[in-house]
Each structure stands twice: as structure tokens, then as C-alpha cells.
mmCIF file with all atom_site columns, C-alpha atoms in Angstrom:
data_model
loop_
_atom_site.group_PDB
_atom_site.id
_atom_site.type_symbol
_atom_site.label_atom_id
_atom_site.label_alt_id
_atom_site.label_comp_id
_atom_site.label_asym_id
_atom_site.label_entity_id
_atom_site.label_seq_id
_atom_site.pdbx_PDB_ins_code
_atom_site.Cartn_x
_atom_site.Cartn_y
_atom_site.Cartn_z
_atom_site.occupancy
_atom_site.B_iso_or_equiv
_atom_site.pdbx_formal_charge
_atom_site.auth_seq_id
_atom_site.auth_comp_id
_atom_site.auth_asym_id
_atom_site.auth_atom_id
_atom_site.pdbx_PDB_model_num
ATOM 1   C CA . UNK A 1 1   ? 58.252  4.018   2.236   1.00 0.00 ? 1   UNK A CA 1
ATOM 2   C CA . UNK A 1 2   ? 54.893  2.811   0.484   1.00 0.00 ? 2   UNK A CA 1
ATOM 3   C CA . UNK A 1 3   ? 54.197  2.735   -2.706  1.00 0.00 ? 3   UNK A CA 1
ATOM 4   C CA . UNK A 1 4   ? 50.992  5.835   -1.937  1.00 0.00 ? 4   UNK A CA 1
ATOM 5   C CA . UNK A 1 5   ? 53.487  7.836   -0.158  1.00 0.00 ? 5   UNK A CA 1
ATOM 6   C CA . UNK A 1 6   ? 55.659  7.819   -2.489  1.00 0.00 ? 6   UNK A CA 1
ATOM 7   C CA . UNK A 1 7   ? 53.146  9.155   -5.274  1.00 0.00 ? 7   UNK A CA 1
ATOM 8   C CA . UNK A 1 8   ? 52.138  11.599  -2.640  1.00 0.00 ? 8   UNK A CA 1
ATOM 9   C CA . UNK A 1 9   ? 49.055  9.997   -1.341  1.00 0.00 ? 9   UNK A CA 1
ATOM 10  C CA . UNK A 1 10  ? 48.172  9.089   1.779   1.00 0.00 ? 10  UNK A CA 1
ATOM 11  C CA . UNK A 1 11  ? 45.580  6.277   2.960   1.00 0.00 ? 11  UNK A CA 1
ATOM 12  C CA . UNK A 1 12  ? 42.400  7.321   4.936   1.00 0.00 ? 12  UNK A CA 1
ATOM 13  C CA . UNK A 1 13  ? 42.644  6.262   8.196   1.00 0.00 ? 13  UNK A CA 1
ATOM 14  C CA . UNK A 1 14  ? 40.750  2.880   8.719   1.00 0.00 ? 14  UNK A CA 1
ATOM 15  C CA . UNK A 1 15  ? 37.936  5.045   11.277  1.00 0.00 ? 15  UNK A CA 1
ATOM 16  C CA . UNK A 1 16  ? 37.700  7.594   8.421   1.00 0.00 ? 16  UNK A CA 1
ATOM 17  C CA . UNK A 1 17  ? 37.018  5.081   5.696   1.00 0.00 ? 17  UNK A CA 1
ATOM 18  C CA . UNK A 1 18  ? 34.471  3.499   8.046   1.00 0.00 ? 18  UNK A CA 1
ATOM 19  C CA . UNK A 1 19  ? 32.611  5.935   8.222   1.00 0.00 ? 19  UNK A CA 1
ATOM 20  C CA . UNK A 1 20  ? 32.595  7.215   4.710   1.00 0.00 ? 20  UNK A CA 1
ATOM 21  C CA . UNK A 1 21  ? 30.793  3.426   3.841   1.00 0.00 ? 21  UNK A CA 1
ATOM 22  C CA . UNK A 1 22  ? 28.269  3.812   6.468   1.00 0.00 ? 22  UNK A CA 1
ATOM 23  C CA . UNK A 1 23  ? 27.099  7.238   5.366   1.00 0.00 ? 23  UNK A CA 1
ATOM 24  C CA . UNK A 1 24  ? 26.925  5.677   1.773   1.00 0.00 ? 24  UNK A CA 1
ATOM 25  C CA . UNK A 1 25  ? 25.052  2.628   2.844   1.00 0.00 ? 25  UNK A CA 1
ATOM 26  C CA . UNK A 1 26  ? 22.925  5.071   4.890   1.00 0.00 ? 26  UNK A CA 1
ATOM 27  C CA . UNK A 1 27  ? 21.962  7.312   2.014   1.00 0.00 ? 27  UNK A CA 1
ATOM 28  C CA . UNK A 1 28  ? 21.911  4.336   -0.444  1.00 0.00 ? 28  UNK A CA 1
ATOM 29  C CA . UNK A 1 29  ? 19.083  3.126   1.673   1.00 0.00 ? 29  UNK A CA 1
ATOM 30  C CA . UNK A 1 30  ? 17.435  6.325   2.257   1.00 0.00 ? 30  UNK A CA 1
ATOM 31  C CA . UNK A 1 31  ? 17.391  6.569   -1.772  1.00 0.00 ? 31  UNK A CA 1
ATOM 32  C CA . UNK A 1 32  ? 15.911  3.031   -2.025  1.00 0.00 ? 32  UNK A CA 1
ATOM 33  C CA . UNK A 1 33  ? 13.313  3.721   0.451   1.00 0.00 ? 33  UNK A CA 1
ATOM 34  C CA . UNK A 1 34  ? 12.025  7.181   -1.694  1.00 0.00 ? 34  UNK A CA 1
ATOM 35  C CA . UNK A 1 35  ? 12.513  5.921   -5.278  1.00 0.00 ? 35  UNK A CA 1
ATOM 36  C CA . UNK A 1 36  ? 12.603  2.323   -4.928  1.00 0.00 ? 36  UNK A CA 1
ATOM 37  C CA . UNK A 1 37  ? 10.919  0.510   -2.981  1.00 0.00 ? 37  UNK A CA 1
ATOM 38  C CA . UNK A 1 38  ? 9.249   0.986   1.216   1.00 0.00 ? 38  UNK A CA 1
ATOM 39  C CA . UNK A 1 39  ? 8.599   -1.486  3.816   1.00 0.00 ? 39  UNK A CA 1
ATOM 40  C CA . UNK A 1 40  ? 4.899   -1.532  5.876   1.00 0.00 ? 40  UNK A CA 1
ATOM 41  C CA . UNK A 1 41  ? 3.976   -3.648  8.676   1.00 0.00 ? 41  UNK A CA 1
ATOM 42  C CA . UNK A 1 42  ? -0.100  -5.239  8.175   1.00 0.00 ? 42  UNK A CA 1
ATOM 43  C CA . UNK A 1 43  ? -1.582  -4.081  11.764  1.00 0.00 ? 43  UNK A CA 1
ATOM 44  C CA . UNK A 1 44  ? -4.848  -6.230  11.217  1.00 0.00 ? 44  UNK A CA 1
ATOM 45  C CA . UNK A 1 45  ? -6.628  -8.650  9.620   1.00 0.00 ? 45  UNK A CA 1
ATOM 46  C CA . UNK A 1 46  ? -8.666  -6.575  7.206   1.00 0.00 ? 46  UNK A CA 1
ATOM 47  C CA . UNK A 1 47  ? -6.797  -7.668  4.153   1.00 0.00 ? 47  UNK A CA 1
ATOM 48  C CA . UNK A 1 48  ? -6.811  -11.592 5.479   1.00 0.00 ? 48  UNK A CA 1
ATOM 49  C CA . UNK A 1 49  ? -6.457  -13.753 3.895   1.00 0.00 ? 49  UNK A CA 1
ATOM 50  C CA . UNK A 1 50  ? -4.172  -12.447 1.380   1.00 0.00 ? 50  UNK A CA 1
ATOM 51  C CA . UNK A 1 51  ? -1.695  -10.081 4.085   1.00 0.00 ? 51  UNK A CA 1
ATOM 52  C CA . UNK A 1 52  ? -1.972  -11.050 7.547   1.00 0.00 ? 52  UNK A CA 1
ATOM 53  C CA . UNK A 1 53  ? -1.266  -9.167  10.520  1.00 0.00 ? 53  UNK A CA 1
ATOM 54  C CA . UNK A 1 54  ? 2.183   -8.288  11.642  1.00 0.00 ? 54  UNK A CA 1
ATOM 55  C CA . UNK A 1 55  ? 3.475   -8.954  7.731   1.00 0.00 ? 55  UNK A CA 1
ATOM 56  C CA . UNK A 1 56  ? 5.932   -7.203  6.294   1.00 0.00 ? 56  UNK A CA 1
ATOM 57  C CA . UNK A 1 57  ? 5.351   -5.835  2.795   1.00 0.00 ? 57  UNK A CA 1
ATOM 58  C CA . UNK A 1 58  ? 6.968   -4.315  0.167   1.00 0.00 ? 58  UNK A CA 1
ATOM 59  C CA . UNK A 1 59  ? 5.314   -1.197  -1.494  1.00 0.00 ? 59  UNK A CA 1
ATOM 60  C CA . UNK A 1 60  ? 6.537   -0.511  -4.730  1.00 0.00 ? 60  UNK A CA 1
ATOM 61  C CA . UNK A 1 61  ? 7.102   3.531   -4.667  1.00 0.00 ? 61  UNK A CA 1
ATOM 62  C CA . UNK A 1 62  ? 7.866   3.839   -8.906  1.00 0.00 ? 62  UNK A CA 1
ATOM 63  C CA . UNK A 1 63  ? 4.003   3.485   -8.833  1.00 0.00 ? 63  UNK A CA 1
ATOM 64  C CA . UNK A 1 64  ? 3.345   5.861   -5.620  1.00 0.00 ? 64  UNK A CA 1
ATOM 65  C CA . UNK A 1 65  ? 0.516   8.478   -7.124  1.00 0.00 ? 65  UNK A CA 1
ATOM 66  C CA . UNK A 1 66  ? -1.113  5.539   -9.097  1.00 0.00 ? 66  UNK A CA 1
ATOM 67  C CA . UNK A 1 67  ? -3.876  2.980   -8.555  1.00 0.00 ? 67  UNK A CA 1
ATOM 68  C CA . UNK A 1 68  ? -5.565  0.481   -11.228 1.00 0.00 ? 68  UNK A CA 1
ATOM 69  C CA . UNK A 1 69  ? -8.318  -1.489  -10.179 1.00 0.00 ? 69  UNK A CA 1
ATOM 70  C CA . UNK A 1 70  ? -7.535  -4.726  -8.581  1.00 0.00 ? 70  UNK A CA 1
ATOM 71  C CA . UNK A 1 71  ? -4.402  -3.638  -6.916  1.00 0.00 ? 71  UNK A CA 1
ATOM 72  C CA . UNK A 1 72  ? -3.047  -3.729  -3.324  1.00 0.00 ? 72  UNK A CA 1
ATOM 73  C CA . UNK A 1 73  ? -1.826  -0.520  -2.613  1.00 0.00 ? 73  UNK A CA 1
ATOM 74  C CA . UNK A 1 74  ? -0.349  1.184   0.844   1.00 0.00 ? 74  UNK A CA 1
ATOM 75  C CA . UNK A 1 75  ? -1.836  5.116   0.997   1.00 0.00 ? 75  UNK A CA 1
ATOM 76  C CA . UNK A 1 76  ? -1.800  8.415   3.464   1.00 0.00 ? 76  UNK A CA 1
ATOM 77  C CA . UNK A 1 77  ? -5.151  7.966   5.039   1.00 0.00 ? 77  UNK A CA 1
ATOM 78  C CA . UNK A 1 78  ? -4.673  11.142  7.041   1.00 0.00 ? 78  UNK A CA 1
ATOM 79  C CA . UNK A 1 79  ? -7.645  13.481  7.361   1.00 0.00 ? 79  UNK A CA 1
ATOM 80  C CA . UNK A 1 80  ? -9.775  10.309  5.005   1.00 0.00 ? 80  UNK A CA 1
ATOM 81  C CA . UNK A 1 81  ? -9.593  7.478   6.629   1.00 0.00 ? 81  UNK A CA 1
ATOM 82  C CA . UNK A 1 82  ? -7.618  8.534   10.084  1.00 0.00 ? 82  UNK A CA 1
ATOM 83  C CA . UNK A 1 83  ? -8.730  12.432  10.570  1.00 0.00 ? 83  UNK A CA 1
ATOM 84  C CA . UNK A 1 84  ? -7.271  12.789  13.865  1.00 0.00 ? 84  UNK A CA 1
ATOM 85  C CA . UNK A 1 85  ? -4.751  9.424   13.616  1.00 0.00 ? 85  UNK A CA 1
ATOM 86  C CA . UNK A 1 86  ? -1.338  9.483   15.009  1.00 0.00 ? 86  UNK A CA 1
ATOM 87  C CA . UNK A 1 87  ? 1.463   8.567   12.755  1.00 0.00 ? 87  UNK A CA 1
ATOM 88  C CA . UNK A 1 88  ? 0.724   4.428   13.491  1.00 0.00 ? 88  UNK A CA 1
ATOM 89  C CA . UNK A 1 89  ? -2.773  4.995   11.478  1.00 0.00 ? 89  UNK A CA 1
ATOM 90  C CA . UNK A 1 90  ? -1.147  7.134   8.720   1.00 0.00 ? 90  UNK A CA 1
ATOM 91  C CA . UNK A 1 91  ? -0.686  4.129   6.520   1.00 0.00 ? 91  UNK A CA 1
ATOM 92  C CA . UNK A 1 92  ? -3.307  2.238   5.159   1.00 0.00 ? 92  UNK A CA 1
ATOM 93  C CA . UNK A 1 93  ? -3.411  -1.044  2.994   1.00 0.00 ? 93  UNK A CA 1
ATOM 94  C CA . UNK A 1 94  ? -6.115  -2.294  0.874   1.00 0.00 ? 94  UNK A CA 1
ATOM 95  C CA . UNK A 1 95  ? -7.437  -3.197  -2.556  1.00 0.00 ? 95  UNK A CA 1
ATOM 96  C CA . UNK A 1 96  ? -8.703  -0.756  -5.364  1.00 0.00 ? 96  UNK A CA 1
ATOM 97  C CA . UNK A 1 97  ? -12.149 -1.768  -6.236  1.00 0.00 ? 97  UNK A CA 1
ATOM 98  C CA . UNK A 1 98  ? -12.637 1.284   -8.793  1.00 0.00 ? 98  UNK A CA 1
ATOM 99  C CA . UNK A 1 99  ? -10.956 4.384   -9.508  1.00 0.00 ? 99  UNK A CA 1
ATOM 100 C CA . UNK A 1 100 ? -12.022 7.782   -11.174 1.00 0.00 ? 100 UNK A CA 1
ATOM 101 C CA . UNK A 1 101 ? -14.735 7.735   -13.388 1.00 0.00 ? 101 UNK A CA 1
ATOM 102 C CA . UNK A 1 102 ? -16.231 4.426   -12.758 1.00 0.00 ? 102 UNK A CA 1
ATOM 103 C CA . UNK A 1 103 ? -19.578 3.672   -11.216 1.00 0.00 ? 103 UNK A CA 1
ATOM 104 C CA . UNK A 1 104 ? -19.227 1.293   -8.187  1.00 0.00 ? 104 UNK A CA 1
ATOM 105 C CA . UNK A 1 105 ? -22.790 -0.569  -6.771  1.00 0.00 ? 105 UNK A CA 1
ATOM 106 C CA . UNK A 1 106 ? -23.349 -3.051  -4.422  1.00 0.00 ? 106 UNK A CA 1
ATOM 107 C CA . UNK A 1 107 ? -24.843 -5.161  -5.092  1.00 0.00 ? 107 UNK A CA 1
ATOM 108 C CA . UNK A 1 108 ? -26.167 -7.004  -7.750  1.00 0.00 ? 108 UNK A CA 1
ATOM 109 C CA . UNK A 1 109 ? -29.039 -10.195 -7.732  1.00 0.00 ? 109 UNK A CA 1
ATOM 110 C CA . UNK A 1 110 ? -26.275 -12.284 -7.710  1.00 0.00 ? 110 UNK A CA 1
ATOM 111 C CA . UNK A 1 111 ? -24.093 -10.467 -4.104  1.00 0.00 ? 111 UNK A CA 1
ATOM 112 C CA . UNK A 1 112 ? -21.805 -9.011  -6.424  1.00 0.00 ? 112 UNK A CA 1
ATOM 113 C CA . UNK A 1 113 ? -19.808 -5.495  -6.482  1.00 0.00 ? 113 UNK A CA 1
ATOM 114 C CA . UNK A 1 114 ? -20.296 -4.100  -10.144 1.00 0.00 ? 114 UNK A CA 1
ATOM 115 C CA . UNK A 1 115 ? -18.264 -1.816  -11.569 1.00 0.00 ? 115 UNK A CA 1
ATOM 116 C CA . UNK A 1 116 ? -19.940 0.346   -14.656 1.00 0.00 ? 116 UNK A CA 1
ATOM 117 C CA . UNK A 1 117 ? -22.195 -2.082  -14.174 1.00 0.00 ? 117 UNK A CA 1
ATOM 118 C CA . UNK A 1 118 ? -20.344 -5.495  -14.764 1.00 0.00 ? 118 UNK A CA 1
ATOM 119 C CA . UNK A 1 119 ? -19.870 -7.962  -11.576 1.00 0.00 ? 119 UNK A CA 1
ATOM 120 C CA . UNK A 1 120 ? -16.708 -8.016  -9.858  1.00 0.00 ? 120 UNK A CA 1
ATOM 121 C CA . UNK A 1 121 ? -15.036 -11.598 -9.418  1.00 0.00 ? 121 UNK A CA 1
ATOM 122 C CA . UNK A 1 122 ? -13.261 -11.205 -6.352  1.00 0.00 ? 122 UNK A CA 1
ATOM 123 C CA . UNK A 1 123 ? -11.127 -14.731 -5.621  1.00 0.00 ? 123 UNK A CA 1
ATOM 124 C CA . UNK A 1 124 ? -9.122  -13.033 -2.645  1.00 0.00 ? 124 UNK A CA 1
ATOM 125 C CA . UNK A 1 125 ? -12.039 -12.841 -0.373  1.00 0.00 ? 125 UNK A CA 1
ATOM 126 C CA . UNK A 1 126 ? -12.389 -15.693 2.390   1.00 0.00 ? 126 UNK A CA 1
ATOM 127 C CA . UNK A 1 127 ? -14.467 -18.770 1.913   1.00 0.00 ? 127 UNK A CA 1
ATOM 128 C CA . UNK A 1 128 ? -18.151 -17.716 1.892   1.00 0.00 ? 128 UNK A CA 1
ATOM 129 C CA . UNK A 1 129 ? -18.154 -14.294 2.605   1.00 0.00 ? 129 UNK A CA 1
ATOM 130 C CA . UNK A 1 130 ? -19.956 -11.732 0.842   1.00 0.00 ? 130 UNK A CA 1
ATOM 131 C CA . UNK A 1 131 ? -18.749 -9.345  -0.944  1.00 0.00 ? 131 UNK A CA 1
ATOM 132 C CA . UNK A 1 132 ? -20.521 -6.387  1.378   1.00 0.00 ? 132 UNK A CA 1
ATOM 133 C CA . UNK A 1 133 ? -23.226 -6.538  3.843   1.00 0.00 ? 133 UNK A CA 1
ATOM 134 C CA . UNK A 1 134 ? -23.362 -2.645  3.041   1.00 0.00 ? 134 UNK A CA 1
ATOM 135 C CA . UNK A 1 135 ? -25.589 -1.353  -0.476  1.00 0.00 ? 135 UNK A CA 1
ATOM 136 C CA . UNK A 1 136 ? -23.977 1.450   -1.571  1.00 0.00 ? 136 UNK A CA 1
ATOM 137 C CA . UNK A 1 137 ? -24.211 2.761   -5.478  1.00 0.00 ? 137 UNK A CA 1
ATOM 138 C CA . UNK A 1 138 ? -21.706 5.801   -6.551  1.00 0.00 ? 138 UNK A CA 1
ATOM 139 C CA . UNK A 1 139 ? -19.585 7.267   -9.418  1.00 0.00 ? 139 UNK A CA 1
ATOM 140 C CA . UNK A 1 140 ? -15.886 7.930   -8.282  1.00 0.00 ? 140 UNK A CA 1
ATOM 141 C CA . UNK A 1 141 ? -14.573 11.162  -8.204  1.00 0.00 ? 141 UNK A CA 1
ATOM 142 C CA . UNK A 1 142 ? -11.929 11.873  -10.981 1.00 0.00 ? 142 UNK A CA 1
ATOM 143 C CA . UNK A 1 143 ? -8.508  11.129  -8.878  1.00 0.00 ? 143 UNK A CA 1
ATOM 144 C CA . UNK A 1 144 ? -9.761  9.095   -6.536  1.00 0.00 ? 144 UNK A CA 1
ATOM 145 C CA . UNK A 1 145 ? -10.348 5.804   -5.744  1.00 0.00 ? 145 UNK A CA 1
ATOM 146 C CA . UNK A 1 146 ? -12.878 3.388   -3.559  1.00 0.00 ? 146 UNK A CA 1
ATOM 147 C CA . UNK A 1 147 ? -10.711 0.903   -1.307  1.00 0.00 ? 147 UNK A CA 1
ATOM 148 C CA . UNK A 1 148 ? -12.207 -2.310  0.314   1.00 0.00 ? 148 UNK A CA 1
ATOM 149 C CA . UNK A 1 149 ? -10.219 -4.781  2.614   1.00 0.00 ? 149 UNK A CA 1
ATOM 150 C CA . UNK A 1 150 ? -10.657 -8.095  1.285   1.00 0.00 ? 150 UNK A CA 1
ATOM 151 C CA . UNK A 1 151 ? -11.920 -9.493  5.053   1.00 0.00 ? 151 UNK A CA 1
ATOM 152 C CA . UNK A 1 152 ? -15.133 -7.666  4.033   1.00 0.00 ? 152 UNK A CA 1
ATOM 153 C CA . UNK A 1 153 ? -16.597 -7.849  8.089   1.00 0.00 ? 153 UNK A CA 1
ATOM 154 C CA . UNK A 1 154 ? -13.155 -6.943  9.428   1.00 0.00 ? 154 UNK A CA 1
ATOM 155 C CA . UNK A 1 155 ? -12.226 -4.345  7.507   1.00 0.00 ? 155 UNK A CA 1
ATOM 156 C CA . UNK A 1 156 ? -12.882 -0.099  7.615   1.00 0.00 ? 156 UNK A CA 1
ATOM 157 C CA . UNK A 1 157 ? -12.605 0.769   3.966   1.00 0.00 ? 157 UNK A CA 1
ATOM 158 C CA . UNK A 1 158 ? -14.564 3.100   2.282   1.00 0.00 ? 158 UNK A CA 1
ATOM 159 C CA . UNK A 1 159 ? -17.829 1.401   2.434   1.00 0.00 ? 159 UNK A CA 1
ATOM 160 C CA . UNK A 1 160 ? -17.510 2.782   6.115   1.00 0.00 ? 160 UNK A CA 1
ATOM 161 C CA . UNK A 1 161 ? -16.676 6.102   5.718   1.00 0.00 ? 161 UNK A CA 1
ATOM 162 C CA . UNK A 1 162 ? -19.497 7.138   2.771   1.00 0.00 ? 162 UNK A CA 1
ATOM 163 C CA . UNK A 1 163 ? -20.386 10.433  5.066   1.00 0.00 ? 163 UNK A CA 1
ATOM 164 C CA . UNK A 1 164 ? -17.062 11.219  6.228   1.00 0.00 ? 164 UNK A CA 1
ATOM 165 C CA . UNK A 1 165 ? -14.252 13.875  4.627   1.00 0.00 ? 165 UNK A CA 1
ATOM 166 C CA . UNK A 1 166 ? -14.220 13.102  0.870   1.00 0.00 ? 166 UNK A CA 1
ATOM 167 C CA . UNK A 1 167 ? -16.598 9.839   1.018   1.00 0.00 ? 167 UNK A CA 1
ATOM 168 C CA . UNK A 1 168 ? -14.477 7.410   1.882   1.00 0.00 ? 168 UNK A CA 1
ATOM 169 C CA . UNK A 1 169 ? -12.781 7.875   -1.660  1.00 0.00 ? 169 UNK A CA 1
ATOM 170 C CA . UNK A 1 170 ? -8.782  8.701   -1.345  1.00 0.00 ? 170 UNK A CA 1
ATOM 171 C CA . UNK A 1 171 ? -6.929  10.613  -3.912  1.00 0.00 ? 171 UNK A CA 1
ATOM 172 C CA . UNK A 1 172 ? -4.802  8.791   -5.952  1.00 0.00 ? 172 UNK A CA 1
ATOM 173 C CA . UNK A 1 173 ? -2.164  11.002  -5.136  1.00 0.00 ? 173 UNK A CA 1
ATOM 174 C CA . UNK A 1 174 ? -1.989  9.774   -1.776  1.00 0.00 ? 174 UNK A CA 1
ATOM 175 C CA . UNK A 1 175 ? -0.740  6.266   -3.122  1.00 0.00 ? 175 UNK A CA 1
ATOM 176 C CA . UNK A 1 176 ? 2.723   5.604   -1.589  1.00 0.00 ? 176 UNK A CA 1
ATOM 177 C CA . UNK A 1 177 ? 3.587   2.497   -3.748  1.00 0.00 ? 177 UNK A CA 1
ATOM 178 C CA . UNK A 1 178 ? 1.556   -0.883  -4.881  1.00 0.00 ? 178 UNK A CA 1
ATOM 179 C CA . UNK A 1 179 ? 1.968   -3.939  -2.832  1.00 0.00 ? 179 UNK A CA 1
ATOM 180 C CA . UNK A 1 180 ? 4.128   -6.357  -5.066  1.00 0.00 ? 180 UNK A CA 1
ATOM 181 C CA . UNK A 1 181 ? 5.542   -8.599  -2.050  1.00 0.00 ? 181 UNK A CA 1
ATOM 182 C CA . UNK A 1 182 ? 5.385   -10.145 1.464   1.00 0.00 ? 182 UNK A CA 1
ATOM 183 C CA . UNK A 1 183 ? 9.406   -10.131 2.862   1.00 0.00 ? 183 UNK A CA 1
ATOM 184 C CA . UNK A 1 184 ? 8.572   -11.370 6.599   1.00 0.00 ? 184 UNK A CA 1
ATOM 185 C CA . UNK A 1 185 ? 7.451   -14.364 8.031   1.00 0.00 ? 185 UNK A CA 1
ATOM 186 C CA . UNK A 1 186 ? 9.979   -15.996 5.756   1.00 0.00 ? 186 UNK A CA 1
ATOM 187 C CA . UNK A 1 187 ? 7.634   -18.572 5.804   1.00 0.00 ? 187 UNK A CA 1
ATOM 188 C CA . UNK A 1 188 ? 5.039   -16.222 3.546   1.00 0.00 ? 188 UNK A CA 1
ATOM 189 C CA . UNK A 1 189 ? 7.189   -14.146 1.512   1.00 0.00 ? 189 UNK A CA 1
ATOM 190 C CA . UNK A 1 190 ? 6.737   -13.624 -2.056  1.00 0.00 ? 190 UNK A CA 1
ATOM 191 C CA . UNK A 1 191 ? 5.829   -12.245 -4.552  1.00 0.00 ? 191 UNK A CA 1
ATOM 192 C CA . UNK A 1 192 ? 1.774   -11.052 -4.546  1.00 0.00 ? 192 UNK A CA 1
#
């Protein structure tokens, strides 16, 4: 007789057990992926050449509801950016150029985006390109933000959508989480 039995316990059966981990695991990672942190594929090359397309990126979801200027942030672009999108345009990644409050022109003697009127250095664009073809001078709504990819000609952003549902400009509440990493190609993961 074993030493359980004798104490009046018996051992799960080895199936039973099984499956108790799995459903752990399962709702460990479900937990991770709400509070934690949530992977996003890039689809395009709007955000080259910083995040590629067909990257895999970590958003970082304790900062979901958020944005600072500067930042790479994944957001629901549903009824701003994708009005009619299925679920493969719901998600949306670029940079926050300015945020609630702040005056945003383009652009200044120099090319430059200013923001409450000071120019923008913006080292993540590509080689030689300009920082927008497109003159545009506006105040952000409080709780919103204006979003540019930094592939300035490849890129639908808010310069783009000016006349559209809500100007282009995407509540902050909509932020799912701040970029903070690249996990996949192995050969460009790290940290942002």
C-alpha cells in the first residue's frame, strides 16, 4: 500500500493532471496577453525602417490607454482609421507625433513637423525623406493623439485622414499597449 493511500489520498490520474496544467498554462497565457504584454504582426512597410513587414512585436498592455509623444504604439483604428475594416485592419501601428493639447504644423522653413511650435527631430525616418509632403497646421483634441508612420510616402496616418471620422486623431483610449520590442525574425529582435 502507498504511502498517499495510506493517509487517505489518492493520486490524480496522470490524464487528469494533464489536463489541469494545460488549462493553467492556457489561462496563464490568456492573463499575460490582457495585463501583460500582446503580440502584433507589422502588415506593411509604413513604419520602415524601424518595424518591417511581417515582424512580430511586442505591445506593452500596462500602458494600453496611454500615449506620450515619440512613442510606437499598436491602437483600435476601427471606425478612425479602418471605418468599415475587417478584424485584419483593426490594429494599427505607428508613432505619436503629438497628443492632446499640443499644436502640430507642417511644416516649418526648414521641412520640419513643429510641435507648439518647436521642430521635431525625427532620426527614425529613412535617409532623405521629408518629414511630410502634406501642410497641415492643427491643435489636438484633448484625448487624442496625431499618428504618422515613419515611411512618410508609404504610410496612411493621420495626415491622410484630416476630413475623415474624428480627423485622423485617435483617442488615447484606443491605445492597446506601446511597442517596447521586436520578438521575430530572431535575426531583429530587441528591444526598441
Amino acid at each position: 500500500m502507498s504511502r498517499d493511500s495510506a493517509n487517505g489520498r489518492r493520486r490524480p490520474h496522470p490524464v487528469v493532471a494533464a489536463a489541469v496544467c494545460v488549462v493553467l498554462l492556457l489561462v496563464g497565457a490568456l492573463l499575460v496577453r490582457h495585463f501583460v504584454t500582446q503580440p502584433f504582426r507589422v502588415p506593411s512597410a509604413s513604419m520602415a525602417p524601424a518595424l518591417q513587414p511581417g515582424d512580430v512585436l511586442l505591445a506593452d498592455r500596462s500602458t494600453r490607454g496611454t500615449a506620450e509623444r515619440g512613442e510606437i504604439v499598436v491602437f483600435d483604428g476601427r471606425g478612425y482609421f479602418a471605418p468599415s475594416a475587417a478584424d485584419g485592419d483593426r490594429f494599427w501601428v505607428k508613432r505619436v507625433i503629438a497628443v492632446g493639447g499640443e499644436r502640430v504644423q507642417c511644416c516649418a522653413e526648414d521641412g520640419a513637423i513643429t510641435v507648439d511650435g518647436v521642430p521635431q527631430e525625427e532620426p527614425y525616418l529613412p535617409d532623405g525623406m521629408a518629414p511630410s509632403e502634406i501642410e497641415f497646421d492643427l491643435r489636438v483634441p484633448e484625448g487624442r493623439m496625431f499618428v504618422l508612420g515613419d515611411h512618410r510616402t508609404d504610410s496612411t496616418d493621420s495626415r491622410y485622414l484630416l476630413g475623415a471620422p474624428g480627423g485622423g486623431m485617435i483617442p488615447v483610449d484606443r491605445v492597446v499597449g506601446e511597442v517596447d520590442r521586436i520578438v521575430w525574425p530572431l535575426t531583429r529582435s530587441g528591444v526598441l
